Tab-separated table of C-alpha atoms and ligand atoms in Angstrom:
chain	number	residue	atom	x	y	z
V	1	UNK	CA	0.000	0.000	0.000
V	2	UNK	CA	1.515	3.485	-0.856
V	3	UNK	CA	0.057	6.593	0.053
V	4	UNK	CA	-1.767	8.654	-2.903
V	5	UNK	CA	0.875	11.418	-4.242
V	6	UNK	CA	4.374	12.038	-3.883
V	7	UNK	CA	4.296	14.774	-1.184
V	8	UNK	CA	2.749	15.261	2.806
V	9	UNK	CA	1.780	18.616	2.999
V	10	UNK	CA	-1.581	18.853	4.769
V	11	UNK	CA	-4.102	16.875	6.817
V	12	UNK	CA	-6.780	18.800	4.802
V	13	UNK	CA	-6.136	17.696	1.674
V	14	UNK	CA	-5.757	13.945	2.816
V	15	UNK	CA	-8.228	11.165	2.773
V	16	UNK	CA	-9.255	9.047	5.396
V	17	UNK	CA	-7.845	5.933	4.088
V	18	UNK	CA	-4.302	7.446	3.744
V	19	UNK	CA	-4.458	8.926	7.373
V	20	UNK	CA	-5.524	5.411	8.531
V	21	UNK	CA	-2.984	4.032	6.564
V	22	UNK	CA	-0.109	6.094	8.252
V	23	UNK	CA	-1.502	5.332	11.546
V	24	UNK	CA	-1.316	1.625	10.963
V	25	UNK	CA	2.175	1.616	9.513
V	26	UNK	CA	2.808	3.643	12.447
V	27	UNK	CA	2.203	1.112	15.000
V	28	UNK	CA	3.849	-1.722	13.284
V	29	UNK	CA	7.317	0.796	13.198
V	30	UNK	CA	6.557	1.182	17.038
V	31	UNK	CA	7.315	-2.995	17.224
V	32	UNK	CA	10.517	-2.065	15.714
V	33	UNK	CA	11.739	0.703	18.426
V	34	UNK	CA	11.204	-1.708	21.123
V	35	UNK	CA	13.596	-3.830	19.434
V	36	UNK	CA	17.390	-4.771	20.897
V	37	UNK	CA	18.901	-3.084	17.737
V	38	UNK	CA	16.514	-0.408	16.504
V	39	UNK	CA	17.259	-0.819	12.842
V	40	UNK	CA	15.717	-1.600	9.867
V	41	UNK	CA	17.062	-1.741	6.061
V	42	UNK	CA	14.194	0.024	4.589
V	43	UNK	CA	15.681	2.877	2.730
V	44	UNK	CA	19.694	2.085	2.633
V	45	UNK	CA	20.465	4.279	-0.100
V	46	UNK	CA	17.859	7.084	0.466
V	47	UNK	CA	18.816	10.678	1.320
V	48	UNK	CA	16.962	12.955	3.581
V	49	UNK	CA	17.776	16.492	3.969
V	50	UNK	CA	16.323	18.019	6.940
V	51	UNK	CA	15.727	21.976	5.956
V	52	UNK	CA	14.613	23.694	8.796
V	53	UNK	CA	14.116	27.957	8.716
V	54	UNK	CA	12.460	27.460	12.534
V	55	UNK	CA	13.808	26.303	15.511
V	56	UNK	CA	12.887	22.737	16.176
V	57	UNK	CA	13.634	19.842	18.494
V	58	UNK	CA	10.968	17.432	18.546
V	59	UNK	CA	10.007	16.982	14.860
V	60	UNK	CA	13.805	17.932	13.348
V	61	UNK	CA	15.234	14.891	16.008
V	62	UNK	CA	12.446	12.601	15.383
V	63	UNK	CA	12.624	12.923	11.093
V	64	UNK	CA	16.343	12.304	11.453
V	65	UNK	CA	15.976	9.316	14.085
V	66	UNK	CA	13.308	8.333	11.563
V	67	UNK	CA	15.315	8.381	8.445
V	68	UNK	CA	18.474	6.613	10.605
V	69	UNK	CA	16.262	3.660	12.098
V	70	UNK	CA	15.424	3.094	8.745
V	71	UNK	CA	19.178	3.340	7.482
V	72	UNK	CA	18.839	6.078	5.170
V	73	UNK	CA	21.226	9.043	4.798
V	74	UNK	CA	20.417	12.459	6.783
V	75	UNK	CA	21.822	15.541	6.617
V	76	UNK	CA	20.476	18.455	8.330
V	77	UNK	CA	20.532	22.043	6.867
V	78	UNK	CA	21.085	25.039	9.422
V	79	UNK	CA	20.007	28.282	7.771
V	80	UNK	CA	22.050	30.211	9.774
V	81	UNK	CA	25.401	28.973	8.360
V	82	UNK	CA	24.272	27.982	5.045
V	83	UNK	CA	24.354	29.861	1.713
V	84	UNK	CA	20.809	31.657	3.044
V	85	UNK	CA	22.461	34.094	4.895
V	86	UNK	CA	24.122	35.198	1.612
V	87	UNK	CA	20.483	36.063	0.259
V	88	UNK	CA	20.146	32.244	-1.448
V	89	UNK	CA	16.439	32.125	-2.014
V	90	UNK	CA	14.507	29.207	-1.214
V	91	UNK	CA	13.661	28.268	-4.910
V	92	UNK	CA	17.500	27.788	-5.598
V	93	UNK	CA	18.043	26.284	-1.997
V	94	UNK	CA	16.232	23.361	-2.711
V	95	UNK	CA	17.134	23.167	-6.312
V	96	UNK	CA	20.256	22.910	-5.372
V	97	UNK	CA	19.769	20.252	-3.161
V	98	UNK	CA	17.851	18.053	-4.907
V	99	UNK	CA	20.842	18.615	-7.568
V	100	UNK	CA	22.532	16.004	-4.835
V	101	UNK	CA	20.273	13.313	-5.327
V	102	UNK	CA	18.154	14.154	-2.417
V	103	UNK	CA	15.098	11.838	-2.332
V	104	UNK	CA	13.112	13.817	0.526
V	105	UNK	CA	13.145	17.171	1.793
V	106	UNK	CA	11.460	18.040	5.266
V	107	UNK	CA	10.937	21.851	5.483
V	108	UNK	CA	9.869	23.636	8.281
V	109	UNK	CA	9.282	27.902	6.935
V	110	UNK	CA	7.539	30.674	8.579
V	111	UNK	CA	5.857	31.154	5.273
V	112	UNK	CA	2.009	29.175	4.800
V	113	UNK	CA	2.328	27.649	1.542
V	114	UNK	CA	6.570	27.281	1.470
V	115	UNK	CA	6.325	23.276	1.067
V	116	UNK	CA	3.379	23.444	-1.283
V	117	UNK	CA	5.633	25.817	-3.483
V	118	UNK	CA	8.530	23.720	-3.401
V	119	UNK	CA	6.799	20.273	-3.820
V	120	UNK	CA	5.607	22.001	-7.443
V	121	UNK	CA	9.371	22.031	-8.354
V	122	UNK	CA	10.687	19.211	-7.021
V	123	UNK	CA	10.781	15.120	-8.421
V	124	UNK	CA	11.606	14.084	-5.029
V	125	UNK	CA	9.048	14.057	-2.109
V	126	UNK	CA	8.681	17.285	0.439
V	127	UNK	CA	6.725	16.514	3.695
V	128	UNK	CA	5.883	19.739	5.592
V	129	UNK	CA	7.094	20.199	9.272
V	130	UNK	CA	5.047	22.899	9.929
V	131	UNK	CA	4.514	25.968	7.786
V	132	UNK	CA	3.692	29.364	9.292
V	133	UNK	CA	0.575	29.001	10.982
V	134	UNK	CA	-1.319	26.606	8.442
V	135	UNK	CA	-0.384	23.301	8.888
V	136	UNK	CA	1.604	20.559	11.330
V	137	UNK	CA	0.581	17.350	9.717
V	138	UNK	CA	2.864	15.059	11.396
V	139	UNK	CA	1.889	16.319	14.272
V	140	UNK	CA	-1.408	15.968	13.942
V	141	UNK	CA	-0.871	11.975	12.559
V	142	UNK	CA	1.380	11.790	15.729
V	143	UNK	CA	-1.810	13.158	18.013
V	144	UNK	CA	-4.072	10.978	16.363
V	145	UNK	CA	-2.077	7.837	17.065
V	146	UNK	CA	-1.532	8.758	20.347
V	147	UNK	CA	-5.312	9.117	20.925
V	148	UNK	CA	-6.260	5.819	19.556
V	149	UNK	CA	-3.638	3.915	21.159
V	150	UNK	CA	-5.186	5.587	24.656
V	151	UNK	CA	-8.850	5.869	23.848
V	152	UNK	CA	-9.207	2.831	21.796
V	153	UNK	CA	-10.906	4.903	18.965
V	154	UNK	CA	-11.440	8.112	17.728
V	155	UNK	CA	-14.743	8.320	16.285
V	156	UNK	CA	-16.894	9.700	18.613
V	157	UNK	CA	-15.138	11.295	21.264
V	158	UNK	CA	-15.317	14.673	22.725
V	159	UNK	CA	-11.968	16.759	22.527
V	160	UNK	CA	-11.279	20.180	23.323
V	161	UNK	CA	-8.065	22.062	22.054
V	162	UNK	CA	-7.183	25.094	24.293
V	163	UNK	CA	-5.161	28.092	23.111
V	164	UNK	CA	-4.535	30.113	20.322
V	165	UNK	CA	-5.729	28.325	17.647
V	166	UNK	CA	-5.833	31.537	15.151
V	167	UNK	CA	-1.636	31.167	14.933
V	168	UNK	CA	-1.763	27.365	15.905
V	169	UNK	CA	-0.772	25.261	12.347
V	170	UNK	CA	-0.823	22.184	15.362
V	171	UNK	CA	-4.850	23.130	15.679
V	172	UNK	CA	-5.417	23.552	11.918
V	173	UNK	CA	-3.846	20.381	11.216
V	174	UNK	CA	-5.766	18.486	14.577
V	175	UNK	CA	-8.795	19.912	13.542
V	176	UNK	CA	-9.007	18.729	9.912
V	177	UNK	CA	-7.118	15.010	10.976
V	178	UNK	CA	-10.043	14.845	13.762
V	179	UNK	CA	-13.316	15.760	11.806
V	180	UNK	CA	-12.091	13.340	9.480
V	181	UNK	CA	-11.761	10.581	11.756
V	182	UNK	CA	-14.990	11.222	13.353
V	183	UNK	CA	-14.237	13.303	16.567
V	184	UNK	CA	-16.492	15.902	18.184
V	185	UNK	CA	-14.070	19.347	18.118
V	186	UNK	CA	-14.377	22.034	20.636
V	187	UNK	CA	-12.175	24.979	20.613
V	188	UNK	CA	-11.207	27.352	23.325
V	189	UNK	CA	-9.181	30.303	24.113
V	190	UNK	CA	-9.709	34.641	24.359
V	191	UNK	CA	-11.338	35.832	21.564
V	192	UNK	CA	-8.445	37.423	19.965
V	193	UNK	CA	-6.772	33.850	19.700
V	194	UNK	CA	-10.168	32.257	18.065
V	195	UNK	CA	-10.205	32.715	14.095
V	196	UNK	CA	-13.760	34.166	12.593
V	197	UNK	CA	-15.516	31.869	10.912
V	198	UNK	CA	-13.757	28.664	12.273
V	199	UNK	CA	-17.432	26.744	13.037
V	200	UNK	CA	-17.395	26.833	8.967
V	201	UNK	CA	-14.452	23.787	10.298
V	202	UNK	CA	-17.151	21.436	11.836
V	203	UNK	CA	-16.295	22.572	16.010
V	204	UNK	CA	-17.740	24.588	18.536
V	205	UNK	CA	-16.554	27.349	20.059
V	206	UNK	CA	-16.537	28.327	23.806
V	207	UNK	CA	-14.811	31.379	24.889
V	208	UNK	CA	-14.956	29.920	28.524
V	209	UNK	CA	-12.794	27.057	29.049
V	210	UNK	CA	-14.644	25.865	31.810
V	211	UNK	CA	-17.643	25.154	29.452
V	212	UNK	CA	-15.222	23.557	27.251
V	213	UNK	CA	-13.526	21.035	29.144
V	214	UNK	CA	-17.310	19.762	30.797
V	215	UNK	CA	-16.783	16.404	30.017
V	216	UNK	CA	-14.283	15.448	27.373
V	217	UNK	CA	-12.215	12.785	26.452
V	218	UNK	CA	-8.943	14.024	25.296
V	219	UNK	CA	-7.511	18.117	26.079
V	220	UNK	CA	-5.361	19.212	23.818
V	221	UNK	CA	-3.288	22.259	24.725
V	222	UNK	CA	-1.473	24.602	22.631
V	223	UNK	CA	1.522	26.533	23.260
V	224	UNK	CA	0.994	30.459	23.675
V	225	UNK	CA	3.607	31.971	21.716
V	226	UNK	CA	4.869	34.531	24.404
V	227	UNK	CA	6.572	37.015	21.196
V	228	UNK	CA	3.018	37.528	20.921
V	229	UNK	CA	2.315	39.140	23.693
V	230	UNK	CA	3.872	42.088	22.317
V	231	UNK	CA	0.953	42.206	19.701
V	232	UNK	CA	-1.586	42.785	22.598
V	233	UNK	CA	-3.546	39.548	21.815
V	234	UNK	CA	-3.752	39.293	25.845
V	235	UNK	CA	-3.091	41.900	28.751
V	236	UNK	CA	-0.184	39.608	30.685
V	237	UNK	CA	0.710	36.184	30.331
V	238	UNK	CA	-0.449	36.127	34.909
V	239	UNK	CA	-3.942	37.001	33.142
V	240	UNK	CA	-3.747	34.457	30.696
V	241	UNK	CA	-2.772	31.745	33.317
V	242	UNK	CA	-5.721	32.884	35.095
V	243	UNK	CA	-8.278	31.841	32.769
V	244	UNK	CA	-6.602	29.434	29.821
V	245	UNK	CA	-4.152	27.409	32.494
V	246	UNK	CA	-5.291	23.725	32.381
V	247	UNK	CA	-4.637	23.348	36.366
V	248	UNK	CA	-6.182	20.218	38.294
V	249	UNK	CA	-9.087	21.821	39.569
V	250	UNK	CA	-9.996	22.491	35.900
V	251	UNK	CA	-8.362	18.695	34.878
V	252	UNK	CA	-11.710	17.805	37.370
V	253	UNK	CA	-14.596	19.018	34.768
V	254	UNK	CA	-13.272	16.503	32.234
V	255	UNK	CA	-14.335	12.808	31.789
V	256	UNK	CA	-12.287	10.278	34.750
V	257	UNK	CA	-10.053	9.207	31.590
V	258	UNK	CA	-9.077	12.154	30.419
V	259	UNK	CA	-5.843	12.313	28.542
V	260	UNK	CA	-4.466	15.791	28.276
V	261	UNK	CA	-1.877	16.493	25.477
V	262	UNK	CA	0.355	19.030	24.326
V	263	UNK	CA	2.843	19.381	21.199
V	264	UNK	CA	5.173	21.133	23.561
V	265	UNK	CA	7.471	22.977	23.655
V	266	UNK	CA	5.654	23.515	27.032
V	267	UNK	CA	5.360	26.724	28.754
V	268	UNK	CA	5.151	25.471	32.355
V	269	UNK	CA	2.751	27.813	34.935
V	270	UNK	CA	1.219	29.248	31.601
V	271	UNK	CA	-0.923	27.159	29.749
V	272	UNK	CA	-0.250	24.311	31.583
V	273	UNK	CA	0.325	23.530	35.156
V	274	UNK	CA	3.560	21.310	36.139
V	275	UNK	CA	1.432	19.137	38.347
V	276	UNK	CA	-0.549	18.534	35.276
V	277	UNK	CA	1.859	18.479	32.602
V	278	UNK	CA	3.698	15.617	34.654
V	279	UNK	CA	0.645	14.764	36.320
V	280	UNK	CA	-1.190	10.873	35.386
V	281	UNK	CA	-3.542	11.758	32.952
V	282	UNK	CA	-0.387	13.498	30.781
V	283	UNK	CA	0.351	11.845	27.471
V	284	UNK	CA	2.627	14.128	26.406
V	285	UNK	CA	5.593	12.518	26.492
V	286	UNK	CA	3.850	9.543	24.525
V	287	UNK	CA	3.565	12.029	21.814
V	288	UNK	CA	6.643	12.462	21.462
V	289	UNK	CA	7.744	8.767	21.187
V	290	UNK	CA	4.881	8.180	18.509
V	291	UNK	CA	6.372	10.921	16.572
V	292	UNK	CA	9.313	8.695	15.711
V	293	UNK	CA	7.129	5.939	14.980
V	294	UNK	CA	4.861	8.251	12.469
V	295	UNK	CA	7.741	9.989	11.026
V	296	UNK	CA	9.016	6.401	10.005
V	297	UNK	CA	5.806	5.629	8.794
V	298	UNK	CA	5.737	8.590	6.415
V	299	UNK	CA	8.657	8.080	4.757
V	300	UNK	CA	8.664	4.599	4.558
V	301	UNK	CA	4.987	5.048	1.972
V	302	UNK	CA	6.399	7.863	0.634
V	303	UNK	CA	10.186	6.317	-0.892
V	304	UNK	CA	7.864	3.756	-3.069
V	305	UNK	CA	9.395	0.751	-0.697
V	306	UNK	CA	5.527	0.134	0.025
V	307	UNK	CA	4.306	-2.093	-2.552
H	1	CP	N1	5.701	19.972	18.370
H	1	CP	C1	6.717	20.556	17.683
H	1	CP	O1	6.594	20.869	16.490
H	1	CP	O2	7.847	20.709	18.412
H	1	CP	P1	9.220	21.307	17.819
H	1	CP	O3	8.974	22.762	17.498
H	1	CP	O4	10.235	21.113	18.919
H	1	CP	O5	9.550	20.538	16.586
């Protein structure tokens, strides 16, 4: 089974059957990290090139893990000592580096579009790492394992994402991979941080996050981007704590089996407590390991090893 095109850009665009399909692969990868020797064959001869304009350490470690559990070559590109600084643009970047028989680029850019525009160039596949604040598919295929290993299912439950979802590409991405999959979405945050129009998305919107965490399944929180502070999308960040901070007494309004969740990186005492964020009901470092096990999955459909 192979996935339907060349590239993974967005959740929105994909169909159910190749999100199901990556979550499948996903677990049977996850067999081969509990492995003694935590290697596979799979793409000896590949090349990955890791091109990263944003900071990163979750998805940038996990794609290269990926591509090295699976024996491929990885190189990682730093724009900050790389021919960018001299005004390359990223047209020629990537031309250039698919010039080196580069079979898959991973881009990360603070630009929406950037991997849609370079997958229109390139033979070789791109999978987007996140792109401005549009989309965070692996991320969101990452989530979505993590809540059907934990829940069982997907179809049907109640899950509320907290946060700025207007700038979130983790939401966007969530949103579109859970609809899909059957979940009930509820959205929360101050109304500067909540998009107009996003009910035209299938969720519900609650400006109060009490109302929004009355019993659900699954909590999703999102990181506040502190720089944006400066933009006066909320007074402080104490004021923000005060009424977005998933805390235990607020954990309480939520089903018994919660899981709460988080893409990190976490701000701690902002918009999430530490004796929740380390608390029993946190998955989120279970994210993180299933985002080696979905990275793998990705390129493994993706190099046309997948017959
Ligand atoms: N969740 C996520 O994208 O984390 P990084 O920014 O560390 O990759």
């Amino acid at each position: 089974m192979k996935l339907s095109g060349k590239d993974l850009l967005g959740i929105k665009e994909m169909g159910t059957e190749d999100i199901n399909l990556i979550l499948e692969t996903a677990e049977s990868f996850k067999e081969v990290l509990e492995r003694d020797i935590k290697k596979v064959p799979t793409l000896r001869g590949k090349t990955i090139v890791n091109l990263f304009y944003e900071p990163s350490t979750r998805t940038r470690t996990s794609f290269e893990l990926a591509g090295k559990r699976m024996s491929a070559d990885v190189i990682n590109i730093t724009p900050s000592v790389s021919s960018i600084v001299k005004g390359e643009s990223l047209i020629d970047t990537v031309k250039n580096i698919e010039s080196m028989s580069s079979d898959f680029i991973i881009i990360r850019h603070s630009a929406a579009g950037a991997p849609y525009l370079v997958s229109r160039i390139l033979k070789g596949s791109v999978i987007n790492a996140g792109d401005g604040s549009h989309e965070h598919p692996t991320q969101a295929l990452l989530d979505l394992l993590t809540i059907r290993e934990k829940m069982g299912r997907i179809e049907g439950l109640e899950i509320a994402i907290i946060g700025d979802i207007a700038h979130s590409r983790v939401a966007r991405s969530n949103i579109y991979g859970l609809i899909k999959l059957g979940a009930n979405v509820r959205v929360s945050g101050p109304p500067t941080m909540i998009p107009w129009g996003i009910e035209r998305l299938g969720v519900r919107v609650f400006y109060k996050m009490e109302e929004a965490l009355k019993d659900v399944d699954v909590i999703m929180m999102l990181r506040i981007q502190i720089e944006r502070q400066e933009k006066g999308l909320f007074p402080t960040l104490r004021e923000y704590a005060k009424l977005y901070c998933l805390t235990p007494e607020r954990v309480k309004l939520a089903k018994d089996k919660v899981i709460i969740m988080h893409p990190g990186p976490i701000n701690r005492g902002v918009e999430i407590s530490p004796e929740v964020s380390d608390g029993p009901y946190s998955v989120i470092l279970e994210q993180v390991t299933n985002g080696l096990a979905v990275r793998m999955a990705v390129l493994y459909l993706l190099s046309g090893e997948a017959e």
